[in-house]
Short mmCIF file of C-alpha atoms and ligand atoms in Angstrom, two decimals:
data_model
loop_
_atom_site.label_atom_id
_atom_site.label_comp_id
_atom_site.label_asym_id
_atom_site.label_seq_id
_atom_site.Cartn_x
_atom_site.Cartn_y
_atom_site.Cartn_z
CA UNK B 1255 119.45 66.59 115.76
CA UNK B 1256 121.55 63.75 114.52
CA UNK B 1257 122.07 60.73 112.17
CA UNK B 1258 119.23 60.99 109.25
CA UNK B 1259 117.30 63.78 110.19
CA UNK B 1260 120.69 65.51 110.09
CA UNK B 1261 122.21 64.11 106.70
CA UNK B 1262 118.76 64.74 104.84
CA UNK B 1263 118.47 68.56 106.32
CA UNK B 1264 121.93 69.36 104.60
CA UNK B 1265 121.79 67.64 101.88
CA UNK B 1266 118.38 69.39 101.07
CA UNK B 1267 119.44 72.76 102.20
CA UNK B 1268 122.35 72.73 100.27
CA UNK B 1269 120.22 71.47 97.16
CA UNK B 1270 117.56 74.45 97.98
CA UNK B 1271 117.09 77.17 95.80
CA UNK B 1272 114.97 80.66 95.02
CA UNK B 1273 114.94 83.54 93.33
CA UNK B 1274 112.69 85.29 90.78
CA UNK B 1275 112.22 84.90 87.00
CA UNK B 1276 113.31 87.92 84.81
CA UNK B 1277 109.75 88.97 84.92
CA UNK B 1278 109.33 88.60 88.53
CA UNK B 1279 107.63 85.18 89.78
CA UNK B 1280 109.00 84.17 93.30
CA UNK B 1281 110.12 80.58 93.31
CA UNK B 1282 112.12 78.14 95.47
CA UNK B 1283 112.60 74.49 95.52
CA UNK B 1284 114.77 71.81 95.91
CA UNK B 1285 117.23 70.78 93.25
CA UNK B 1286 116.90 66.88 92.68
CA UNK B 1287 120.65 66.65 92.70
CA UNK B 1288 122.83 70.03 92.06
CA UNK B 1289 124.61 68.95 89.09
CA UNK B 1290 122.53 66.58 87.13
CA UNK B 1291 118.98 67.83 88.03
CA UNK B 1292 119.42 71.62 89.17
CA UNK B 1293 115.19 71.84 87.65
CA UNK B 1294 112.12 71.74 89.58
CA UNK B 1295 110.79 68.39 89.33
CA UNK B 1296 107.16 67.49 89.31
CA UNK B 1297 107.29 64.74 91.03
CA UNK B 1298 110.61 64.93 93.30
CA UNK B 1299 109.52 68.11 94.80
CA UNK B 1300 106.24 66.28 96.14
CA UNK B 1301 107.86 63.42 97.45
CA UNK B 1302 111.25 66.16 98.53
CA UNK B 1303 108.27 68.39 100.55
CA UNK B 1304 107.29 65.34 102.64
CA UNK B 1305 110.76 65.19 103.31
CA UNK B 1306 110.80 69.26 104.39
CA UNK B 1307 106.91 68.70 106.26
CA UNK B 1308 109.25 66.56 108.69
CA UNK B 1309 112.33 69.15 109.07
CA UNK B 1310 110.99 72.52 108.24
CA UNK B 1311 107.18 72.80 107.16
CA UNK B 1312 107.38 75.97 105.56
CA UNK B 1313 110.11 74.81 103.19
CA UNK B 1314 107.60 72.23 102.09
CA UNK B 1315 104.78 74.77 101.78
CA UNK B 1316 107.17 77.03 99.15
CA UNK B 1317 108.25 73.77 97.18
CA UNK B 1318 104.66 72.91 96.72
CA UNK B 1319 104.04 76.73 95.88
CA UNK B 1320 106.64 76.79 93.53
CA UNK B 1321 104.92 73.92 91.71
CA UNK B 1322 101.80 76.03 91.38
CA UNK B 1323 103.66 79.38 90.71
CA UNK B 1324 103.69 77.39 87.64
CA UNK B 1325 101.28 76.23 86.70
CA UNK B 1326 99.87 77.39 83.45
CA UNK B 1327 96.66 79.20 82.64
CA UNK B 1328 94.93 76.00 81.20
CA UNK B 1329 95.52 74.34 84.57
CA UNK B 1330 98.82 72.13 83.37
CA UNK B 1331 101.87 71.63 85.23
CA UNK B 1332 104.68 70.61 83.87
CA UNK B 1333 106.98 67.31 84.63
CA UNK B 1334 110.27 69.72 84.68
CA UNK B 1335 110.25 73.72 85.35
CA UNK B 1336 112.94 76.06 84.43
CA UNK B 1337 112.76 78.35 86.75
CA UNK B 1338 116.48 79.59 86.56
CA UNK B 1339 117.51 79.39 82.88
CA UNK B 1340 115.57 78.32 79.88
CA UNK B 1341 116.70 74.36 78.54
CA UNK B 1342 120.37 74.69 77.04
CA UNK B 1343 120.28 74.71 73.99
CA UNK B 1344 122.26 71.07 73.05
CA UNK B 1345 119.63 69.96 74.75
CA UNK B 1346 116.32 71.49 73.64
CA UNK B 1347 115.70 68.53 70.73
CA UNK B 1348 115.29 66.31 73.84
CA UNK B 1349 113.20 67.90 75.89
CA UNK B 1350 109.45 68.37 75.63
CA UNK B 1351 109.17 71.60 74.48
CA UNK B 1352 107.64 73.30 71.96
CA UNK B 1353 110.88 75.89 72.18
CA UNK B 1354 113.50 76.53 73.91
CA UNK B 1355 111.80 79.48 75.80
CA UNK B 1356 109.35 77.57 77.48
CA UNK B 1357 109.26 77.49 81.34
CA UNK B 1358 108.01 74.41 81.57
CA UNK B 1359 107.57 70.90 79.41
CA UNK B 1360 104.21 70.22 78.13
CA UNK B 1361 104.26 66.63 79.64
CA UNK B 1362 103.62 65.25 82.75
CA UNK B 1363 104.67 63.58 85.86
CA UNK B 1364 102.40 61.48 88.44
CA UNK B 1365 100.09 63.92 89.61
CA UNK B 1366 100.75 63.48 93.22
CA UNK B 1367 100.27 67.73 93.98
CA UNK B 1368 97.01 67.20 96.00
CA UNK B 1369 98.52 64.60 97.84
CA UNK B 1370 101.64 65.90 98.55
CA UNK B 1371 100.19 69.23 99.60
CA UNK B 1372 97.57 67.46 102.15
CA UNK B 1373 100.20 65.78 103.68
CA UNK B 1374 101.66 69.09 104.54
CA UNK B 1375 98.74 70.64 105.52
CA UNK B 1376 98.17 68.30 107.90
CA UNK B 1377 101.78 69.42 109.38
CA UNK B 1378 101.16 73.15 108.67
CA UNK B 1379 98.96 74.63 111.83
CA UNK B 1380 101.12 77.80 111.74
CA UNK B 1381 99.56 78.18 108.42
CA UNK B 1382 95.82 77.44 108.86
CA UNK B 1383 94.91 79.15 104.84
CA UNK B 1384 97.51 76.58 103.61
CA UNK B 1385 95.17 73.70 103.07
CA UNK B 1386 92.38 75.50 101.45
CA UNK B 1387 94.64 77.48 99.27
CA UNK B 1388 95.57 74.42 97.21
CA UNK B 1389 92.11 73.07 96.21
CA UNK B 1390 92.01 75.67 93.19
CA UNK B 1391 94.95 75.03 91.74
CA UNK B 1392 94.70 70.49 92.18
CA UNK B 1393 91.08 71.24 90.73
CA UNK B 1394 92.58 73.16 88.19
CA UNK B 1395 95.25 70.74 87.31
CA UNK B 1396 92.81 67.99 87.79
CA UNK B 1397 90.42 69.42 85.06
CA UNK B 1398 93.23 69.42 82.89
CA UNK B 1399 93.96 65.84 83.47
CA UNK B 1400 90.76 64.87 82.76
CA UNK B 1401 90.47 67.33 79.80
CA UNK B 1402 93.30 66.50 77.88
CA UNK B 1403 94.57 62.91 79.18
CA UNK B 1404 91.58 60.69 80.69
CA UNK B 1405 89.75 58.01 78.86
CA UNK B 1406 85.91 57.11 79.14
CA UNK B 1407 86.84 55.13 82.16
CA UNK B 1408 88.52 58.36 83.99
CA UNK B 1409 91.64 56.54 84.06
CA UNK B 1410 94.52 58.46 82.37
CA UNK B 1411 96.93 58.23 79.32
CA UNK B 1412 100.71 59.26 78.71
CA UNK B 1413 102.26 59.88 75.63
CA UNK B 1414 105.91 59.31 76.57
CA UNK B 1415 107.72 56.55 79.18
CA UNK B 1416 108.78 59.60 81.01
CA UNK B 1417 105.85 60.68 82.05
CA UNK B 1418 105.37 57.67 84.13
CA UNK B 1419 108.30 59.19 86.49
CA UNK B 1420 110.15 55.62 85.54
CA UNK B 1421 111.89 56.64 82.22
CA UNK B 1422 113.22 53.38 81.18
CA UNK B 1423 110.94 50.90 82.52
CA UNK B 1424 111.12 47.72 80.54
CA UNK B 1425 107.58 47.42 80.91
CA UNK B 1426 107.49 49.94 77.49
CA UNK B 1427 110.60 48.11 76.07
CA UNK B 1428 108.07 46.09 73.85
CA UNK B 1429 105.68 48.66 72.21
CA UNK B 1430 108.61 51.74 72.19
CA UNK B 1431 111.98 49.21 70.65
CA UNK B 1432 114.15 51.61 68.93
CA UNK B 1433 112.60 54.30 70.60
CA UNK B 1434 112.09 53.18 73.98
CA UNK B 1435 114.13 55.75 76.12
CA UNK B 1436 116.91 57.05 76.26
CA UNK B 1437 117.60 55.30 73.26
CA UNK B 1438 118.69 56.89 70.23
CA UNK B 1439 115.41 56.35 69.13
CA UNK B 1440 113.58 58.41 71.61
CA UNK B 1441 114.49 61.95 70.15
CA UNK B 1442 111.81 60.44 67.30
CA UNK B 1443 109.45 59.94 69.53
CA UNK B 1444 109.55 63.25 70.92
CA UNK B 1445 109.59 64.97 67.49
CA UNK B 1446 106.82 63.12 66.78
CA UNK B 1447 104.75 64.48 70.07
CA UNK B 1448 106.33 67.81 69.28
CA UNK B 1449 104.55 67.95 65.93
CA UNK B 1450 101.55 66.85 67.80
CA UNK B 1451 102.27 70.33 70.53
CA UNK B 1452 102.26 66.87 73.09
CA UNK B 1453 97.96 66.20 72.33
CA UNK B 1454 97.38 62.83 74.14
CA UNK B 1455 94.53 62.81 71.87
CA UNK B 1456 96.29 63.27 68.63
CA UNK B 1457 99.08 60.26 69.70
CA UNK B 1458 95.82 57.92 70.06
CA UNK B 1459 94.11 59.02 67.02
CA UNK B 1460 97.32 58.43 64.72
CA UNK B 1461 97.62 55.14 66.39
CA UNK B 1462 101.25 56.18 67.98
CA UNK B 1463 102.46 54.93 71.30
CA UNK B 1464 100.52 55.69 74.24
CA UNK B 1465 99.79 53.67 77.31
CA UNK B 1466 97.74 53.94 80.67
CA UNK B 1467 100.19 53.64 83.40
CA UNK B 1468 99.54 52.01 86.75
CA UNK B 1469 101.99 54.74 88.47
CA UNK B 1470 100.71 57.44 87.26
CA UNK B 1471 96.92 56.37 87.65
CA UNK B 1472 98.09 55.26 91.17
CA UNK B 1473 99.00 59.03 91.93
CA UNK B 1474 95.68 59.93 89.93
CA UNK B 1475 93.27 58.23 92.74
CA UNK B 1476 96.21 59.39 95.40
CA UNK B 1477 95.41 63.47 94.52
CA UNK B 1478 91.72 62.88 94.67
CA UNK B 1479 91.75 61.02 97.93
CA UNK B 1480 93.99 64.21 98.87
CA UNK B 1481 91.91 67.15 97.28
CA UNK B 1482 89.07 65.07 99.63
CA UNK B 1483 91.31 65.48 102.29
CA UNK B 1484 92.07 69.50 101.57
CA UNK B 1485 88.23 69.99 101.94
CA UNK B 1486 86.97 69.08 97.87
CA UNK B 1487 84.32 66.32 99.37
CA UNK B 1488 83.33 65.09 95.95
CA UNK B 1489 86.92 63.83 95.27
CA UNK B 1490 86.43 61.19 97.48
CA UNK B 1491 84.17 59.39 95.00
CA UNK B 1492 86.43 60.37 92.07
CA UNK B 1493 89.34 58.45 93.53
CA UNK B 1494 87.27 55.33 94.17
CA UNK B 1495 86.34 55.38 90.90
CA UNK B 1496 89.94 55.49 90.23
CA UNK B 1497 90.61 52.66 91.92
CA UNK B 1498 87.63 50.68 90.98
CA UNK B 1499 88.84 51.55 87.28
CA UNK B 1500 92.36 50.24 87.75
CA UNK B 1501 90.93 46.62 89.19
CA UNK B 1502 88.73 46.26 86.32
CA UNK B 1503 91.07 47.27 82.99
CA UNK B 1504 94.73 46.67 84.61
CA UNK B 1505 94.68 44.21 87.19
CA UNK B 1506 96.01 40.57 86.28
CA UNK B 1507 95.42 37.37 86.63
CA UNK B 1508 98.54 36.64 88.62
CA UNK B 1509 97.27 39.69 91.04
CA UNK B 1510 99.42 42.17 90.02
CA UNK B 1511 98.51 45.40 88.10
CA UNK B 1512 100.10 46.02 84.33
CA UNK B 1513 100.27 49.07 82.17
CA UNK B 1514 98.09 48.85 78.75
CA UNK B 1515 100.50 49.93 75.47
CA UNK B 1516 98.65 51.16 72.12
CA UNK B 1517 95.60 48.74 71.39
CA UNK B 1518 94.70 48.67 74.78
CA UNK B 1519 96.97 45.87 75.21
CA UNK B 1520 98.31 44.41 79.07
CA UNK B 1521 102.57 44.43 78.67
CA UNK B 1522 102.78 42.19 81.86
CA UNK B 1523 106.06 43.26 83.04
CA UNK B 1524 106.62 43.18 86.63
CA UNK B 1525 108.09 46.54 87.95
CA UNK B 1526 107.22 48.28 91.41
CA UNK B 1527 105.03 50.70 89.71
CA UNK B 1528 102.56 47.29 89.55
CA UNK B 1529 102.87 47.41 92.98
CA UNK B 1530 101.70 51.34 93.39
CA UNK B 1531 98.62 50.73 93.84
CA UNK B 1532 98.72 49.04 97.52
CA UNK B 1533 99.15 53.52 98.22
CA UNK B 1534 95.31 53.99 97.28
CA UNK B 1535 93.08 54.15 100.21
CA UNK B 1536 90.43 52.69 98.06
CA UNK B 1537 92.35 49.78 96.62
CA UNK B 1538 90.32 46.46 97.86
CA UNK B 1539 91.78 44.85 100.76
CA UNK B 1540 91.45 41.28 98.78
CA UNK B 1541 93.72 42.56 95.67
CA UNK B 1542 96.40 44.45 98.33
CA UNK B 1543 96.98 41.17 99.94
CA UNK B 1544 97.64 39.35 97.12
CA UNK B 1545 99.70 41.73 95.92
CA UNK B 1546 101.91 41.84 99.09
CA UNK B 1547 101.82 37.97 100.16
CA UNK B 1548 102.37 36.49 96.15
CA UNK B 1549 104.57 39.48 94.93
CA UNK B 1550 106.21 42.13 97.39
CA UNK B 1551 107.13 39.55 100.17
CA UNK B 1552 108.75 37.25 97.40
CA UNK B 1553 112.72 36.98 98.10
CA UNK B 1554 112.88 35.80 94.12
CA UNK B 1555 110.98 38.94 93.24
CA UNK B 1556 110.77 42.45 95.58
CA UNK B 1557 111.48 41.22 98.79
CA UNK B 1558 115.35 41.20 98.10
CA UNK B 1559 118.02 43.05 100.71
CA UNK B 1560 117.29 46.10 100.00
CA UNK B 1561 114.23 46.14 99.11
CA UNK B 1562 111.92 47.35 97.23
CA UNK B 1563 113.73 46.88 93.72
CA UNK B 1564 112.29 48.83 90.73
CA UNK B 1565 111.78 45.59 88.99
CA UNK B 1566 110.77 42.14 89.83
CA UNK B 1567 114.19 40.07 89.83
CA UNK B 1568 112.77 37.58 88.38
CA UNK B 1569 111.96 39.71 85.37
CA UNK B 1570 114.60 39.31 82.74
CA UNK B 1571 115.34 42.71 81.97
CA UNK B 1572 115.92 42.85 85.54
CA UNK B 1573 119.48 44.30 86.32
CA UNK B 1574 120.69 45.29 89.76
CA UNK B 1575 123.40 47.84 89.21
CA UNK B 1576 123.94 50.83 86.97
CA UNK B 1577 122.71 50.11 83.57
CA UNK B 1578 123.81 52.70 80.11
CA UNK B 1579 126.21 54.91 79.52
CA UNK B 1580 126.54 58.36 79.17
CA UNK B 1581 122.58 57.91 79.11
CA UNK B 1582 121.68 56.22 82.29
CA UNK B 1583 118.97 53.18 81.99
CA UNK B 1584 117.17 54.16 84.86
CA UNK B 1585 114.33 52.03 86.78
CA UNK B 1586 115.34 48.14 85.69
CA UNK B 1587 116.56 47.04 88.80
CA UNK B 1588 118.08 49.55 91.93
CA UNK B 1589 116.13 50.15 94.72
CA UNK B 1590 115.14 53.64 94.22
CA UNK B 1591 113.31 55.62 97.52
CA UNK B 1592 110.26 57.19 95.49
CA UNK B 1593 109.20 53.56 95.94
CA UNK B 1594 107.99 53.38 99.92
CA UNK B 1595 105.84 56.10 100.22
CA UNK B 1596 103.44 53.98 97.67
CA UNK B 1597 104.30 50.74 99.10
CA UNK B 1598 104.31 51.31 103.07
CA UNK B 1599 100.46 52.94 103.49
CA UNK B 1600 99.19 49.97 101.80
CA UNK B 1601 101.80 47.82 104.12
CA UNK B 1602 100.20 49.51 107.06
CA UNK B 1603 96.48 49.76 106.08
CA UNK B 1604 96.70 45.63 105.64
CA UNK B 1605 97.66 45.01 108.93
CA UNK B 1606 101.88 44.29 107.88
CA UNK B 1607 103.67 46.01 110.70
CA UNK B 1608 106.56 44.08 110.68
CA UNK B 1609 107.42 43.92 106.97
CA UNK B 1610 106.65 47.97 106.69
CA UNK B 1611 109.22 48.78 110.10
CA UNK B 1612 111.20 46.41 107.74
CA UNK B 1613 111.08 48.27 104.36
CA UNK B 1614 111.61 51.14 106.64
CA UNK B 1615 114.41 49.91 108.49
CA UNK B 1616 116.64 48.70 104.96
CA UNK B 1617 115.78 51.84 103.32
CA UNK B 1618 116.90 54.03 106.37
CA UNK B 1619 119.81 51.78 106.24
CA UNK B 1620 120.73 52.31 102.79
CA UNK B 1621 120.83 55.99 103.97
CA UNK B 1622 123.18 55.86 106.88
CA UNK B 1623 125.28 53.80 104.99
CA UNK B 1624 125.31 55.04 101.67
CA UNK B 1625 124.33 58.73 102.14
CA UNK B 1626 121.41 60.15 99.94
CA UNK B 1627 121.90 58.48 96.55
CA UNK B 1628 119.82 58.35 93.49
CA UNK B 1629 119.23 54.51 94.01
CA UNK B 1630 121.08 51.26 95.44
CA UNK B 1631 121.65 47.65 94.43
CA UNK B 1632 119.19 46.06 95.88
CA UNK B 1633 121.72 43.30 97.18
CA UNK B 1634 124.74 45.10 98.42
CA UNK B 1635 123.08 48.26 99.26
CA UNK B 1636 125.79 50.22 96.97
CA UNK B 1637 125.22 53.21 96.78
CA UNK B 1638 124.46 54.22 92.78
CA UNK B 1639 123.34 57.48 90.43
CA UNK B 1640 123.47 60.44 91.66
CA UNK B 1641 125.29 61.57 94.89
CA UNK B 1642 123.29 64.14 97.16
CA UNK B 1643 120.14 63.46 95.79
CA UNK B 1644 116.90 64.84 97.41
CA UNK B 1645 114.30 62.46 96.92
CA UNK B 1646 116.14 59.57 99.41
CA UNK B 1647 115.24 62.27 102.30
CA UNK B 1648 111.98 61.52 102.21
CA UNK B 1649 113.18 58.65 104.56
CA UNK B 1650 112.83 60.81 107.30
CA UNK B 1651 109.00 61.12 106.65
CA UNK B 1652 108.59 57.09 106.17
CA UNK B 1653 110.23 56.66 110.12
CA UNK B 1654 107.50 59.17 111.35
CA UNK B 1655 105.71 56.77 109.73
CA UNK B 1656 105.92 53.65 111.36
CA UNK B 1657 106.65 55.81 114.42
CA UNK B 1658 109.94 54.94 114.60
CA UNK B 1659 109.70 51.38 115.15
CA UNK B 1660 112.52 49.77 113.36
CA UNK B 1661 114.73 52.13 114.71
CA UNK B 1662 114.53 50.99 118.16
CA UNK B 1663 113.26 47.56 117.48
CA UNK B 1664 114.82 44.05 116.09
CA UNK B 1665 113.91 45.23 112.55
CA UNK B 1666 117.81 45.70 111.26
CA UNK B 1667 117.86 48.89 113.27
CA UNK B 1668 119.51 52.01 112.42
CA UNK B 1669 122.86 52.52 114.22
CA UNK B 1670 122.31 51.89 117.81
CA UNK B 1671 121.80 55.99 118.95
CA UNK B 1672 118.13 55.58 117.12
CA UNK B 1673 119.42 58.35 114.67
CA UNK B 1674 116.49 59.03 113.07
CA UNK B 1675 113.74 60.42 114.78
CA UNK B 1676 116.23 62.84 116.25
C1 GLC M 2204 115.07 60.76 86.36
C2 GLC M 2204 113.92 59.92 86.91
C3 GLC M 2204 112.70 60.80 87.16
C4 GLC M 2204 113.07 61.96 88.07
C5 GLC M 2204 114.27 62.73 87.52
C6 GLC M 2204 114.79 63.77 88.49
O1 GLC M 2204 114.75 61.28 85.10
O2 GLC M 2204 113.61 58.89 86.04
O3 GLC M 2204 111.68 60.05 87.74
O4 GLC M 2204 111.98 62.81 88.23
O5 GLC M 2204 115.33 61.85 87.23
O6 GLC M 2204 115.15 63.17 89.72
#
């Protein structure tokens, strides 16, 4: 094995962890980074097991397990899960807990489980049960979704930035100000949820912030189309209607897709998470095009170096290095590699070979260059964030992908030995 394959198997076996909680629960997963995210991440680990279903499948099965080991009675899982030590206590006033004994926060992450998990079923014949076994629990966390978070439409609601997965977005810069994260500001706005025990439904009622998030409601119709795929056959309507949802309330007139703040109303910011949808199967093929041929293939916008960037550069909150200090300002501008495995199915579905073994090739790139960083500048490739960070492994699963294509082809190859599909 050499070149990727190689750098993303160490970097995630050193990152891998398990044990059992004091009261015995197995669990193992893969730290996001070892010093500044040793927690199970919702969202990382789905993303990090598409990374293991490429290098070890049964690595990706117990990261995926983990995630339900956790899940709680009322079918909630949590965006972050201490499975090793409870929150320290300097930080428990930031975190969404109720207290500092909690195993898990009471907020979310983009509910990607069901997708995540069929992808590694569908690299898991060793383990034939494996697929079934995770209908339950998606079902379960699904009915909780739709319990405690969706809106008559079906589409869903977040109380908190975070839970979009893109913390700092300036898309919420507008309705959050003061408290948009990881402002000062923001411990008041998770006091306030706090008093609220983190009820969706309470933050609406009293009028606070809240917003329907194309990310997250991206990943919504992405776990049905996946609990379809583990076997559920009425999911397959439920993320169509999804998707039919998102064109009617979010899309824009410019073709792009915008969150909705308090009030229902559109904060047309132009981040990559407006460009999540082109991952649902059901998205129409008229709205993906636009989307790729006025937005995504724009050199003044996404289609920059390295792309894809978290936000449009011709945003102006758009910055392409490191932004805040000692809080990081994440998602206004690096290139970040959560962002392809949304943006490359859609590339593919639509017919745009050449531009996905492109987005392929440049983020590969960034990752023999650069090593596995948290995210890049977009122009020079620099690596930024984070060193040793799981998530950019996942770049092994996006050359399966376009079957290694722009490693052996003109598409800005990956050092000459084809490194990556090892
Ligand atoms: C940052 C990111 C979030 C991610 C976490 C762990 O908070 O904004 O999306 O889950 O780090 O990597």
């Amino acid at each position: 094995m050499t070149g990727l394959r190689q750098i993303a198997r160490e970097v995630l076996e050193a990152n891998w962890c398990e044990g059992a909680t004091v009261d015995g629960v197995p669990y193992a997963y893969t730290r996001p980074s070892r010093e500044r995210y040793p927690e199970q991440f919702f969202w990382d680990s789905c993303l990090i097991a598409l990374a293991w279903s490429r290098l070890d499948p049964a690595r990706a099965r117990a990261e995926l397990r983990s995630l339900v080991a956790a899940q709680r009675p009322d079918g909630h899982i949590g965006h972050t899960i201490f499975w090793r030590a409870p929150v320290r206590l300097s930080r428990t006033p930031g975190y969404n807990v109720m207290r500092r004994s909690d195993r898990a926060t009471w907020t979310i992450q983009p509910p990607l489980l069901a997708w995540a998990w069929a992808e590694v079923a569908d690299r898991s014949p060793d383990d034939p049960g494996f697929r079934e076994e995770g209908i339950a629990p998606a079902l379960a966390l699904h009915r909780w979704l739709e319990r405690e978070r969706a809106d008559d439409d079906g589409l869903l609601g977040i109380l908190q930035p975070d839970e979009s997965g893109l913390d700092a977005t300036p898309a919420y810069d507008a309705p959050l100000g003061r408290r948009a994260h990881p402002r000062p500001g923001f411990l008041r706005l998770v006091r306030a949820n706090r008093r609220r025990r983190f009820s969706y439904r309470r933050a609406v009622a009293e009028g606070d912030f809240h917003a329907t998030d194309v990310l997250v409601n991206s990943a919504w119709s992405m776990a049905w189309s996946g609990l379809a795929r583990l076997g559920h056959a009425p999911a397959r309507d439920r993320a169509r209607q999804v998707a039919d949802a998102m064109v009617a309330r979010l899309l824009h007139d410019d073709g792009l897709m915008y969150s909705r703040g308090p009030g229902g109303r559109p904060l047309p910011v132009a981040t990559w998470a407006s460009l999540a949808p082109l991952a649902m199967d059901d998205l129409p093929d008229e709205v993906g095009h636009r989307m790729v041929r006025d937005h995504l293939l724009d050199p003044a916008r996404f289609w920059l170096p390295y792309p894809i960037p978290s936000t449009s550069a011709a945003e102006p909150a758009f910055r392409p290095g490191a932004q805040g200090w000692p809080a990081p300002r994440y998602w206004r501008g690096p290139t970040w590699l959560f962002t392809p495995s949304f943006v490359l199915p859609g590339l593919l579905r639509l017919g745009y070979r050449d531009e996905a073994a492109h987005l392929v090739g440049r983020s590969c790139r960034l990752v023999a260059d650069q090593g596995l960083r948290e995210y890049y500048d977009p122009y020079t490739g620099a690596g930024l964030g984070a060193r040793r960070f799981s998530v950019s492994a996942v770049v092994v699963d996006l050359a399966e992908r376009v079957g290694g294509g722009p490693l052996h082809s003109g598409h800005d190859s990956i050092p000459p030995s084809g490194e990556v599909t090892g």
